[in-house]
Coordinates of C-alpha atoms in Angstrom, one line a residue:
Chain X
M1 CA 16.6 8.5 -28.6
N2 CA 16.7 8.8 -32.4
L3 CA 16.3 5.2 -33.6
F4 CA 16.8 4.4 -37.2
V5 CA 15.7 1.0 -38.5
F6 CA 16.7 -0.4 -42.0
V7 CA 14.3 -2.9 -43.6
K8 CA 14.1 -4.9 -46.8
R9 CA 11.3 -6.3 -49.0
V10 CA 11.9 -10.0 -49.7
P11 CA 9.9 -13.0 -50.9
D12 CA 8.2 -14.8 -48.0
T13 CA 9.8 -18.0 -46.7
E14 CA 7.1 -20.3 -48.2
S15 CA 8.1 -19.1 -51.7
K16 CA 9.4 -21.5 -54.3
I17 CA 12.3 -19.8 -56.1
K18 CA 12.3 -20.2 -59.9
I19 CA 15.2 -19.0 -62.0
D20 CA 15.1 -17.0 -65.2
H21 CA 18.2 -18.6 -66.8
E22 CA 18.5 -16.0 -69.6
K23 CA 18.5 -13.0 -67.3
R24 CA 20.2 -14.8 -64.5
T25 CA 17.7 -13.6 -61.9
I26 CA 15.0 -15.2 -59.9
V27 CA 11.4 -15.0 -61.3
E28 CA 9.6 -12.4 -59.2
E29 CA 6.2 -12.9 -60.7
G30 CA 3.9 -14.8 -58.5
L31 CA 6.1 -14.3 -55.4
N32 CA 4.6 -12.9 -52.2
F33 CA 6.8 -10.1 -50.9
V34 CA 7.0 -9.3 -47.2
L35 CA 9.0 -7.4 -44.6
S36 CA 12.1 -9.5 -44.1
P37 CA 11.4 -11.5 -40.9
Y38 CA 14.5 -10.5 -39.0
D39 CA 13.7 -6.9 -39.7
E40 CA 10.5 -7.2 -37.7
Y41 CA 12.6 -7.9 -34.6
A42 CA 14.6 -4.7 -35.3
V43 CA 11.5 -2.6 -35.7
E44 CA 10.0 -4.0 -32.5
E45 CA 13.2 -3.4 -30.5
A46 CA 13.2 0.2 -31.7
L47 CA 9.6 0.7 -30.7
R48 CA 10.3 -0.7 -27.3
L49 CA 13.3 1.5 -26.8
R50 CA 11.2 4.5 -27.7
E51 CA 8.5 3.5 -25.3
A52 CA 11.1 3.2 -22.5
K53 CA 13.2 6.2 -23.2
G54 CA 11.3 8.5 -25.6
G55 CA 12.4 9.7 -29.0
R56 CA 11.6 8.8 -32.6
V57 CA 11.7 5.7 -34.7
V58 CA 12.4 6.3 -38.4
I59 CA 12.4 3.4 -40.9
F60 CA 14.5 3.3 -44.0
S61 CA 14.5 1.0 -46.9
V62 CA 16.8 0.8 -49.9
G63 CA 14.9 -0.4 -53.0
A64 CA 12.3 0.4 -55.6
E65 CA 8.9 2.1 -55.1
T66 CA 7.5 -1.3 -54.3
S67 CA 9.3 -1.2 -51.0
K68 CA 6.8 1.4 -49.8
V69 CA 4.4 -1.4 -48.8
I70 CA 6.8 -2.7 -46.1
L71 CA 7.5 0.9 -45.0
K72 CA 3.7 1.3 -44.5
K73 CA 3.7 -1.9 -42.4
C74 CA 6.4 -0.5 -40.1
L75 CA 4.4 2.8 -39.8
A76 CA 1.4 0.7 -38.9
M77 CA 3.4 -1.1 -36.2
G78 CA 4.0 2.4 -34.7
A79 CA 7.1 3.9 -36.3
D80 CA 7.0 7.7 -36.5
D81 CA 8.4 8.2 -40.0
A82 CA 9.6 6.3 -43.0
V83 CA 11.9 7.2 -45.9
L84 CA 12.5 5.4 -49.2
L85 CA 16.1 5.5 -50.4
K86 CA 15.3 4.7 -54.0
D87 CA 17.6 2.4 -55.8
E88 CA 16.0 0.6 -58.7
A89 CA 19.0 -1.6 -59.5
P90 CA 18.1 -5.3 -59.5
E91 CA 19.2 -7.5 -56.6
S92 CA 23.0 -7.8 -56.9
Y93 CA 23.7 -9.7 -53.7
D94 CA 26.3 -7.0 -53.1
G95 CA 26.0 -5.5 -49.6
L96 CA 28.5 -2.7 -50.2
R97 CA 26.3 -0.9 -52.7
T98 CA 23.4 -0.9 -50.2
S99 CA 25.7 0.1 -47.3
K100 CA 27.0 3.0 -49.4
V101 CA 23.5 4.3 -50.0
I102 CA 22.7 4.1 -46.3
A103 CA 26.0 5.7 -45.2
K104 CA 25.6 8.6 -47.6
A105 CA 22.0 9.3 -46.6
L106 CA 23.1 9.4 -42.9
Q107 CA 26.2 11.5 -43.5
T108 CA 24.3 14.1 -45.6
K109 CA 20.6 14.2 -44.7
F110 CA 19.9 12.3 -41.4
K111 CA 22.9 13.0 -39.2
D112 CA 21.2 12.9 -35.8
F113 CA 20.9 9.3 -34.5
D114 CA 21.7 7.2 -31.5
L115 CA 21.2 3.6 -32.8
L116 CA 20.9 2.0 -36.2
L117 CA 19.0 -1.3 -36.1
F118 CA 19.0 -4.0 -38.8
G119 CA 17.8 -7.5 -39.1
R120 CA 20.7 -10.0 -38.8
Q121 CA 20.4 -10.7 -42.5
S122 CA 17.8 -10.2 -45.2
M123 CA 15.8 -13.3 -46.1
G124 CA 17.0 -14.0 -49.6
A125 CA 20.4 -12.5 -50.3
D126 CA 21.3 -14.0 -46.9
N127 CA 24.3 -11.7 -47.0
A128 CA 24.5 -10.6 -43.4
Q129 CA 26.8 -7.8 -44.7
V130 CA 25.0 -4.5 -44.6
P131 CA 25.1 -3.9 -40.8
S132 CA 28.8 -4.5 -40.5
M133 CA 29.6 -2.6 -43.7
T134 CA 27.5 0.4 -42.7
A135 CA 29.2 0.4 -39.3
E136 CA 32.6 0.5 -40.9
L137 CA 31.7 3.2 -43.4
L138 CA 30.4 5.4 -40.6
G139 CA 33.1 4.4 -38.1
L140 CA 30.5 3.1 -35.6
P141 CA 30.7 0.2 -33.1
Q142 CA 28.7 -2.9 -34.1
V143 CA 27.0 -5.9 -32.4
N144 CA 25.4 -8.4 -34.8
V145 CA 23.0 -11.3 -34.1
V146 CA 21.7 -9.7 -30.9
T147 CA 19.3 -11.6 -28.7
K148 CA 19.3 -9.2 -25.7
L149 CA 19.8 -5.5 -25.7
E150 CA 20.2 -2.9 -22.9
I151 CA 20.9 0.8 -23.3
E152 CA 21.9 3.0 -20.4
G153 CA 22.8 6.6 -21.2
N154 CA 25.4 6.5 -24.0
R155 CA 26.5 2.9 -23.4
G156 CA 24.8 -0.3 -24.3
T157 CA 25.3 -4.0 -23.6
A158 CA 24.1 -6.8 -25.8
E159 CA 24.2 -10.5 -26.0
R160 CA 24.9 -11.9 -29.4
E161 CA 24.5 -15.5 -30.5
I162 CA 27.6 -17.5 -31.4
E163 CA 28.3 -21.2 -32.0
G164 CA 26.5 -23.0 -29.2
A165 CA 26.9 -20.1 -26.8
S166 CA 26.6 -16.3 -26.5
E167 CA 28.9 -13.5 -25.9
K168 CA 28.2 -10.3 -23.9
V169 CA 29.4 -7.2 -25.8
S170 CA 29.6 -3.7 -24.4
F171 CA 29.5 -0.7 -26.8
S172 CA 29.2 3.0 -27.0
L173 CA 26.5 4.9 -28.8
P174 CA 25.9 5.7 -31.5
A175 CA 26.2 2.2 -32.8
V176 CA 24.9 -0.5 -35.2
I177 CA 23.0 -3.6 -34.0
S178 CA 21.4 -6.4 -35.9
A179 CA 18.5 -8.4 -34.5
Q180 CA 18.3 -12.1 -34.2
K181 CA 15.1 -14.2 -33.5
G182 CA 14.6 -14.3 -29.8
L183 CA 15.3 -10.6 -29.2
N184 CA 11.6 -9.9 -28.7
E185 CA 8.2 -10.8 -30.0
P186 CA 7.1 -8.4 -32.8
R187 CA 3.7 -6.7 -32.4
Y188 CA 1.0 -6.8 -35.0
E189 CA -0.2 -3.6 -36.7
T190 CA -3.2 -2.0 -35.1
L191 CA -6.2 -0.8 -37.1
K192 CA -5.5 2.7 -35.9
G193 CA -1.9 2.3 -37.0
I194 CA -2.9 1.0 -40.4
M195 CA -5.3 4.0 -41.0
A196 CA -2.6 6.5 -39.9
A197 CA 0.0 4.8 -42.1
K198 CA -2.2 5.1 -45.1
R199 CA -2.3 8.9 -44.8
K200 CA 1.4 9.2 -44.1
E201 CA 3.6 10.5 -46.9
I202 CA 6.8 8.6 -47.5
P203 CA 9.6 10.9 -48.7
V204 CA 11.8 9.5 -51.5
L205 CA 15.5 10.1 -52.0
T206 CA 17.1 8.7 -55.1
V207 CA 20.8 7.6 -55.3
E208 CA 21.3 10.7 -57.5
D209 CA 19.7 13.0 -54.8
L210 CA 22.3 11.6 -52.4
G211 CA 25.1 12.5 -54.8
L212 CA 26.3 8.9 -55.4
S213 CA 28.2 8.4 -58.6
A214 CA 28.3 5.4 -60.9
A215 CA 31.8 4.7 -59.6
D216 CA 30.5 4.7 -56.0
L217 CA 27.8 2.1 -56.9
A218 CA 29.9 -0.1 -59.2
P219 CA 29.1 -3.7 -58.5
Q220 CA 31.8 -5.6 -56.5
L221 CA 30.7 -9.0 -57.5
K222 CA 29.9 -10.4 -60.9
M223 CA 27.3 -13.2 -61.1
T224 CA 28.6 -16.0 -63.4
G225 CA 25.9 -18.6 -62.8
L226 CA 22.6 -19.2 -61.1
E227 CA 21.1 -22.6 -60.7
S228 CA 18.5 -24.5 -58.7
P229 CA 20.1 -26.9 -56.2
P230 CA 20.1 -30.5 -57.2
V231 CA 16.7 -32.2 -56.5
R232 CA 17.0 -34.9 -53.9
Q233 CA 15.6 -38.2 -55.1
A234 CA 13.3 -40.2 -52.8
G235 CA 15.2 -43.1 -51.3
T236 CA 13.9 -46.2 -49.5
V237 CA 10.7 -45.8 -47.5
I238 CA 9.7 -48.6 -45.1
D239 CA 6.6 -49.2 -43.0
D240 CA 7.7 -51.9 -40.6
E241 CA 7.3 -52.6 -36.9
P242 CA 9.2 -50.0 -34.8
V243 CA 11.8 -52.5 -33.6
I244 CA 12.5 -53.8 -37.1
A245 CA 12.5 -50.2 -38.5
A246 CA 15.1 -49.2 -35.9
K247 CA 17.3 -52.1 -36.9
K248 CA 16.9 -51.2 -40.6
I249 CA 17.8 -47.5 -40.0
V250 CA 21.0 -48.5 -38.2
E251 CA 21.8 -51.0 -40.9
F252 CA 21.3 -48.3 -43.6
L253 CA 23.5 -45.9 -41.7
R254 CA 26.3 -48.3 -41.3
E255 CA 26.2 -50.5 -44.5
K256 CA 24.9 -48.1 -47.2
A257 CA 25.4 -44.5 -46.1
K258 CA 28.5 -45.4 -44.0
V259 CA 28.0 -42.4 -41.7
I260 CA 28.4 -44.2 -38.4
Chain N
M1 CA 48.8 -14.5 -52.1
I2 CA 45.8 -16.0 -50.4
L3 CA 45.3 -14.8 -46.8
V4 CA 43.1 -16.8 -44.4
F5 CA 41.8 -15.3 -41.2
I6 CA 41.9 -17.9 -38.4
E7 CA 39.5 -17.3 -35.6
V8 CA 40.8 -17.7 -32.1
R9 CA 38.2 -17.7 -29.3
D10 CA 38.9 -18.6 -25.7
G11 CA 42.4 -19.5 -26.9
Q12 CA 41.0 -22.2 -29.2
I13 CA 41.1 -22.7 -32.9
K14 CA 38.0 -24.6 -34.1
K15 CA 38.1 -27.3 -36.7
Y16 CA 36.4 -25.2 -39.4
N17 CA 39.3 -22.8 -39.5
L18 CA 41.5 -25.7 -40.8
E19 CA 38.8 -26.6 -43.4
I20 CA 39.0 -23.1 -44.7
L21 CA 42.8 -23.0 -44.6
S22 CA 42.8 -26.3 -46.5
E23 CA 40.5 -24.9 -49.2
G24 CA 42.8 -21.8 -49.4
K25 CA 45.7 -24.1 -49.9
R26 CA 44.0 -26.0 -52.8
R27 CA 43.2 -22.7 -54.6
A28 CA 46.6 -21.2 -53.8
D29 CA 48.3 -24.2 -55.5
E30 CA 46.0 -23.9 -58.5
L31 CA 46.7 -20.2 -58.8
G32 CA 50.4 -20.6 -58.2
V33 CA 50.4 -18.3 -55.2
N34 CA 51.4 -18.5 -51.6
L35 CA 49.0 -19.3 -48.7
E36 CA 49.3 -17.2 -45.6
A37 CA 47.3 -17.0 -42.4
V38 CA 46.6 -14.4 -39.8
L39 CA 45.9 -14.7 -36.1
I40 CA 44.9 -11.9 -33.8
G41 CA 45.5 -11.8 -30.0
P42 CA 48.3 -12.4 -27.5
N43 CA 50.6 -15.6 -27.2
L44 CA 49.6 -17.4 -30.3
E45 CA 53.0 -18.7 -31.5
G46 CA 52.0 -22.3 -30.5
Q47 CA 48.9 -22.2 -32.7
A48 CA 50.8 -20.7 -35.6
E49 CA 53.0 -23.8 -35.7
D50 CA 49.9 -25.9 -36.4
L51 CA 48.9 -23.8 -39.3
F52 CA 52.2 -24.4 -41.2
T53 CA 51.2 -28.1 -41.3
Y54 CA 48.1 -27.2 -43.2
G55 CA 50.0 -25.4 -45.9
A56 CA 50.5 -21.8 -44.6
K57 CA 53.9 -20.5 -45.7
K58 CA 53.7 -17.6 -43.3
V59 CA 51.6 -16.8 -40.3
H60 CA 51.0 -13.2 -39.3
L61 CA 50.5 -12.6 -35.6
L62 CA 48.7 -9.3 -34.9
E63 CA 49.4 -8.5 -31.3
H64 CA 48.1 -5.7 -29.1
P65 CA 47.4 -5.7 -25.4
Q66 CA 43.8 -4.8 -26.0
L67 CA 43.1 -7.5 -28.6
S68 CA 42.8 -10.3 -26.1
S69 CA 39.0 -10.3 -26.6
Y70 CA 37.0 -9.9 -29.8
S71 CA 36.2 -6.4 -30.9
P72 CA 34.8 -6.1 -34.4
S73 CA 36.0 -2.5 -34.8
A74 CA 39.5 -3.1 -33.5
Y75 CA 40.0 -6.4 -35.3
T76 CA 39.0 -4.6 -38.5
A77 CA 41.6 -1.9 -37.9
A78 CA 44.2 -4.6 -37.3
L79 CA 43.3 -6.5 -40.5
L80 CA 43.2 -3.4 -42.6
Q81 CA 46.7 -2.5 -41.5
L82 CA 47.9 -6.0 -42.6
L83 CA 46.0 -5.8 -45.9
E84 CA 47.6 -2.5 -46.7
E85 CA 51.0 -4.0 -46.2
V86 CA 50.8 -7.5 -47.7
K87 CA 48.2 -6.8 -50.4
P88 CA 46.6 -10.3 -50.7
A89 CA 44.7 -11.1 -53.9
V90 CA 42.2 -13.2 -51.9
V91 CA 41.1 -13.0 -48.3
L92 CA 39.1 -15.9 -46.8
F93 CA 37.2 -16.0 -43.5
P94 CA 35.2 -18.9 -42.0
A95 CA 31.5 -18.1 -42.2
S96 CA 31.4 -18.6 -38.5
S97 CA 29.7 -16.1 -36.2
M98 CA 33.0 -14.2 -35.9
G99 CA 33.9 -14.4 -39.6
K100 CA 30.4 -13.3 -40.7
D101 CA 30.6 -10.4 -38.3
L102 CA 34.1 -9.3 -39.3
A103 CA 34.6 -10.0 -43.1
P104 CA 32.0 -7.5 -44.3
R105 CA 33.5 -4.8 -42.1
V106 CA 37.0 -5.5 -43.3
A107 CA 35.8 -5.5 -46.9
A108 CA 34.0 -2.2 -46.5
G109 CA 37.1 -0.7 -45.0
A110 CA 39.1 -1.9 -48.1
G111 CA 36.3 -0.7 -50.4
V112 CA 35.4 -4.1 -51.8
G113 CA 32.5 -6.6 -51.6
V114 CA 32.1 -10.0 -50.0
A115 CA 30.7 -13.3 -51.2
S116 CA 29.0 -14.7 -48.0
D117 CA 28.8 -18.3 -46.9
C118 CA 30.3 -19.9 -49.9
I119 CA 30.1 -23.7 -50.3
R120 CA 32.4 -24.2 -53.3
T121 CA 35.5 -22.4 -54.7
S122 CA 37.3 -22.9 -57.9
V123 CA 39.7 -21.2 -60.4
E124 CA 38.0 -20.3 -63.7
E125 CA 40.0 -18.6 -66.4
G126 CA 42.7 -17.7 -63.9
Q127 CA 40.2 -16.1 -61.5
L128 CA 38.7 -17.2 -58.2
E129 CA 35.1 -18.2 -58.6
V130 CA 32.8 -19.1 -55.6
V131 CA 29.4 -20.6 -55.3
R132 CA 27.0 -19.6 -52.6
P133 CA 23.5 -20.5 -51.6
I134 CA 20.9 -17.7 -51.8
Y135 CA 17.3 -17.8 -50.5
A136 CA 18.6 -20.2 -47.8
G137 CA 19.7 -22.7 -50.5
K138 CA 16.7 -22.5 -52.8
A139 CA 19.1 -21.2 -55.4
L140 CA 22.9 -21.4 -55.9
A141 CA 24.7 -18.4 -57.4
A142 CA 28.3 -18.3 -58.8
F143 CA 30.3 -15.1 -58.5
R144 CA 33.6 -13.7 -59.5
F145 CA 35.1 -10.6 -58.1
N146 CA 35.4 -7.2 -59.8
S147 CA 37.9 -5.7 -57.3
S148 CA 40.9 -6.7 -55.3
P149 CA 41.2 -8.3 -52.8
A150 CA 38.4 -10.9 -53.4
V151 CA 36.9 -11.4 -50.0
A152 CA 34.7 -14.5 -49.2
T153 CA 33.4 -16.3 -46.1
L154 CA 33.4 -20.1 -46.4
R155 CA 30.8 -22.2 -44.7
P156 CA 32.0 -24.5 -41.9
N157 CA 31.5 -28.3 -42.2
V158 CA 31.6 -28.2 -46.1
F159 CA 35.2 -28.2 -47.2
P160 CA 37.4 -31.2 -46.4
A161 CA 40.4 -30.5 -44.1
M162 CA 43.7 -31.9 -45.6
E163 CA 46.0 -34.2 -43.9
P164 CA 48.6 -32.1 -42.0
S165 CA 52.2 -32.3 -43.3
D166 CA 55.4 -31.6 -41.5
Q167 CA 55.9 -28.4 -43.3
K168 CA 57.4 -25.4 -41.4
G169 CA 56.9 -21.8 -42.1
E170 CA 57.7 -18.3 -41.0
I171 CA 56.1 -16.3 -38.2
S172 CA 55.7 -12.6 -38.8
K173 CA 54.9 -10.6 -35.7
K174 CA 53.4 -7.2 -35.9
E175 CA 53.0 -4.6 -33.2
L176 CA 49.9 -2.6 -34.0
S177 CA 48.8 0.9 -33.1
I178 CA 45.0 1.0 -33.0
P179 CA 43.3 4.3 -32.3
E180 CA 41.2 4.4 -29.1
D181 CA 38.0 5.1 -31.0
R182 CA 38.3 1.6 -32.5
F183 CA 37.5 0.0 -29.2
G184 CA 33.8 1.1 -29.0
D185 CA 32.6 -2.6 -29.2
R186 CA 34.2 -5.3 -27.2
V187 CA 33.3 -8.7 -25.9
D188 CA 33.3 -8.7 -22.1
E189 CA 32.2 -12.2 -21.4
Y190 CA 31.7 -15.6 -23.0
L191 CA 28.4 -17.1 -22.0
K192 CA 28.5 -20.8 -22.4
G193 CA 25.3 -22.5 -23.6
E194 CA 23.5 -25.3 -21.8
G195 CA 26.6 -27.4 -21.0
A196 CA 28.8 -26.3 -23.9
E197 CA 26.5 -27.5 -26.5
L198 CA 27.7 -28.3 -30.0
D199 CA 26.1 -25.9 -32.5
V200 CA 24.0 -27.4 -35.4
T201 CA 26.3 -25.6 -37.9
E202 CA 29.3 -27.5 -36.6
A203 CA 27.8 -30.9 -36.0
D204 CA 28.5 -34.0 -38.1
I205 CA 25.1 -35.4 -37.2
I206 CA 21.9 -33.5 -36.4
V207 CA 19.0 -35.1 -34.7
S208 CA 16.1 -32.9 -35.4
G209 CA 12.5 -32.7 -34.1
G210 CA 9.3 -31.0 -35.4
R211 CA 5.7 -30.6 -34.5
G212 CA 5.5 -34.4 -34.2
M213 CA 7.5 -34.2 -31.0
K214 CA 4.3 -33.0 -29.3
G215 CA 5.9 -31.1 -26.5
P216 CA 9.1 -29.6 -24.9
E217 CA 9.7 -32.6 -22.6
N218 CA 10.1 -35.0 -25.5
F219 CA 13.1 -33.2 -26.8
A220 CA 14.9 -35.1 -24.0
L221 CA 14.6 -38.1 -26.3
L222 CA 16.5 -36.4 -29.1
K223 CA 19.1 -35.1 -26.6
E224 CA 19.7 -38.7 -25.5
L225 CA 20.0 -39.9 -29.1
A226 CA 22.4 -37.1 -29.9
A227 CA 24.5 -38.0 -26.8
I228 CA 25.0 -41.6 -28.2
L229 CA 26.1 -40.4 -31.7
P230 CA 29.5 -38.9 -32.3
H231 CA 29.7 -35.1 -32.7
A232 CA 25.9 -34.8 -32.9
A233 CA 23.6 -31.8 -32.1
V234 CA 19.9 -31.4 -31.6
G235 CA 18.0 -29.4 -34.3
A236 CA 14.4 -28.3 -34.6
S237 CA 11.9 -27.1 -37.1
R238 CA 10.3 -23.7 -36.9
A239 CA 7.0 -25.2 -35.6
A240 CA 8.8 -26.6 -32.6
V241 CA 10.8 -23.4 -31.9
D242 CA 7.7 -21.2 -32.3
S243 CA 5.9 -23.4 -29.8
E244 CA 8.8 -22.7 -27.5
W245 CA 9.6 -26.4 -27.1
I246 CA 13.3 -25.6 -27.7
G247 CA 15.5 -22.5 -28.1
H248 CA 15.7 -20.8 -31.5
Q249 CA 19.5 -21.4 -31.7
H250 CA 18.5 -25.0 -32.6
Q251 CA 16.2 -24.0 -35.5
V252 CA 17.1 -25.3 -38.9
G253 CA 15.6 -23.6 -42.0
Q254 CA 15.1 -20.3 -43.6
T255 CA 14.5 -18.3 -40.4
G256 CA 17.1 -20.5 -38.6
K257 CA 20.4 -22.0 -39.6
T258 CA 21.4 -23.6 -42.9
V259 CA 23.2 -26.8 -42.2
S260 CA 25.1 -29.5 -44.2
P261 CA 25.9 -32.3 -41.8
N262 CA 26.9 -35.8 -42.8
L263 CA 23.7 -37.1 -41.4
Y264 CA 20.4 -35.3 -40.7
M265 CA 17.7 -37.3 -38.8
A266 CA 14.3 -35.7 -39.0
F267 CA 11.7 -36.9 -36.4
G268 CA 8.1 -35.6 -36.7
I269 CA 9.2 -33.0 -39.3
S270 CA 6.8 -32.7 -42.3
G271 CA 9.3 -31.0 -44.6
A272 CA 7.9 -27.5 -45.1
I273 CA 9.7 -25.7 -47.9
Q274 CA 11.4 -23.2 -45.5
H275 CA 12.8 -26.1 -43.4
V276 CA 14.0 -28.2 -46.4
A277 CA 15.9 -25.1 -47.7
G278 CA 18.0 -25.2 -44.6
M279 CA 18.9 -28.9 -44.6
S280 CA 18.6 -30.2 -48.1
S281 CA 22.4 -30.1 -48.6
S282 CA 22.9 -32.6 -45.8
K283 CA 24.9 -35.6 -47.1
V284 CA 22.4 -38.2 -45.8
I285 CA 18.8 -37.7 -44.7
V286 CA 16.8 -40.1 -42.5
A287 CA 13.2 -39.3 -41.7
V288 CA 10.7 -40.8 -39.3
N289 CA 7.1 -39.6 -39.8
K290 CA 3.7 -40.9 -39.0
D291 CA 2.3 -39.4 -42.2
S292 CA 3.2 -41.5 -45.3
E293 CA 2.5 -38.4 -47.4
A294 CA 4.9 -36.1 -45.6
P295 CA 7.1 -34.3 -48.1
I296 CA 10.2 -35.1 -46.0
L297 CA 9.8 -38.8 -46.9
K298 CA 10.0 -37.9 -50.6
M299 CA 13.5 -36.5 -50.2
A300 CA 14.9 -38.7 -47.5
D301 CA 17.5 -41.3 -48.4
F302 CA 15.9 -43.6 -45.8
G303 CA 12.4 -43.0 -44.6
V304 CA 10.3 -44.7 -41.9
V305 CA 6.5 -44.4 -41.8
G306 CA 5.9 -44.8 -38.1
D307 CA 5.6 -43.3 -34.6
L308 CA 8.8 -41.7 -33.6
F309 CA 8.0 -42.4 -29.9
Q310 CA 8.1 -46.1 -30.7
V311 CA 11.0 -46.0 -33.1
I312 CA 13.5 -43.9 -31.0
P313 CA 13.8 -46.2 -28.0
P314 CA 14.9 -49.3 -30.0
L315 CA 16.9 -47.1 -32.3
K316 CA 18.9 -45.8 -29.2
E317 CA 19.5 -49.4 -28.1
E318 CA 20.7 -50.5 -31.6
L319 CA 23.0 -47.5 -31.9
K320 CA 24.4 -48.0 -28.4
R321 CA 25.2 -51.6 -29.1
L322 CA 26.8 -50.9 -32.4
L323 CA 28.8 -47.9 -31.3
S324 CA 30.1 -49.7 -28.2
E325 CA 31.5 -52.5 -30.3

């Protein structure tokens, strides 16, 4: 199987997000960037499918040169190759642009694939758009938020998480899937993998190399404001006997908060 | 015209669809345009009648024998045919599992972007503006749309549903022709969770547990508490989920779900930054923690320094008594 996985470099989940109000961006300085957590499940699933059925795992990232670090991590986990689709535009929270870069790369340079794997959303933009958009641009079936995946010949079945339940989806290959926590337990890089990844060249294709025009990449959304959420003020804190504390909680909920 | 996609699953329309429709109505009134809704699937005339009472002037029924169960590709084809014909200025979807799956696909087909998971909408200088959390709520970004239609998904449990009126409207039925290659993905089966559980994203009240729960067996306490409270679900922190005390579908926070219930009750949750990001927009927060220095107590509206195992039993009794009155 030819398995392509799409990954993104994001600030880790422990990051405090500060805002540059003048530039209307987040302050990147001092943030620790990592492979987006849901993408790890996608990489792991591709590696497992390769182990079961043979084939190759190729990792792609759309972003600046700095994204090579996460591509190296994926190589160290055991991926065969990695490609940087270089787009130096700042984060625009616009999934269509990223999807167009991916779709164009696949239509023109990397035509041979069976499954495209993504994380269910990047940690940060929280868009959950690129898998569905890429699927539509390429005319492929999609299953998002997948917690279980089985491939048999040119058909697959997947369970995807929905509100308080799951649904079982059948699909034909090639297809797009996006991984949810619970799909698998991602492996760590091995020392051997890390050494091999260091030596591996990562080819770079720019948006110009792909023949994308300014019109193709025109932003669909215009940011008109960026703020920190309101800070919650500390309320009442009590240190009473459990029975009294329980009474006071209920009193607070009914009398003051009026939520029950 | 503002078009709202109404999700039908298992023949049911969940409450959040009416919240989104109500928000669509408020913006449509402000923009001086009509509100219309679209339903996909067979035999939905009955449901369409309900939508009129929430302000829809017209309801489009997209019917096709093969559209009885959800298929992202086929639903997209159906909606793109409708968009081509009725040319809405704005298309709204609930940011539910189906809406989040479908909206980007429809937008890409129409060649436009999407604002995901919005928590506010307004009209500024005659244009739709939306506000959405990024970094799981660590920042809030406002957006306008450069292309038409403006497509957005709106978060469940955030927008108030209006009081239904006795308004009537028009049903527009459309027979669709959908190419066979649009049926490459299709839901075969609906797998109910453990006893048709309420999802944390839909719950009015979330009773949530963290590392302080000490083990999987103790989540039974939270389930009992949730069972007493109206429309309540059990949540969990990443620590509890990673220890496999409870399934990841319960996880609240940056690698879980972002929630905005009326009441969030945190038991044995310290308040790590990635957890707080997912629940800080809750209307009221109550926390019980043994550690008086726990960050959660500095943001809770009501905090108790104490042992959750001693507080929960009398709390259950108090609530039972009160709610049975």
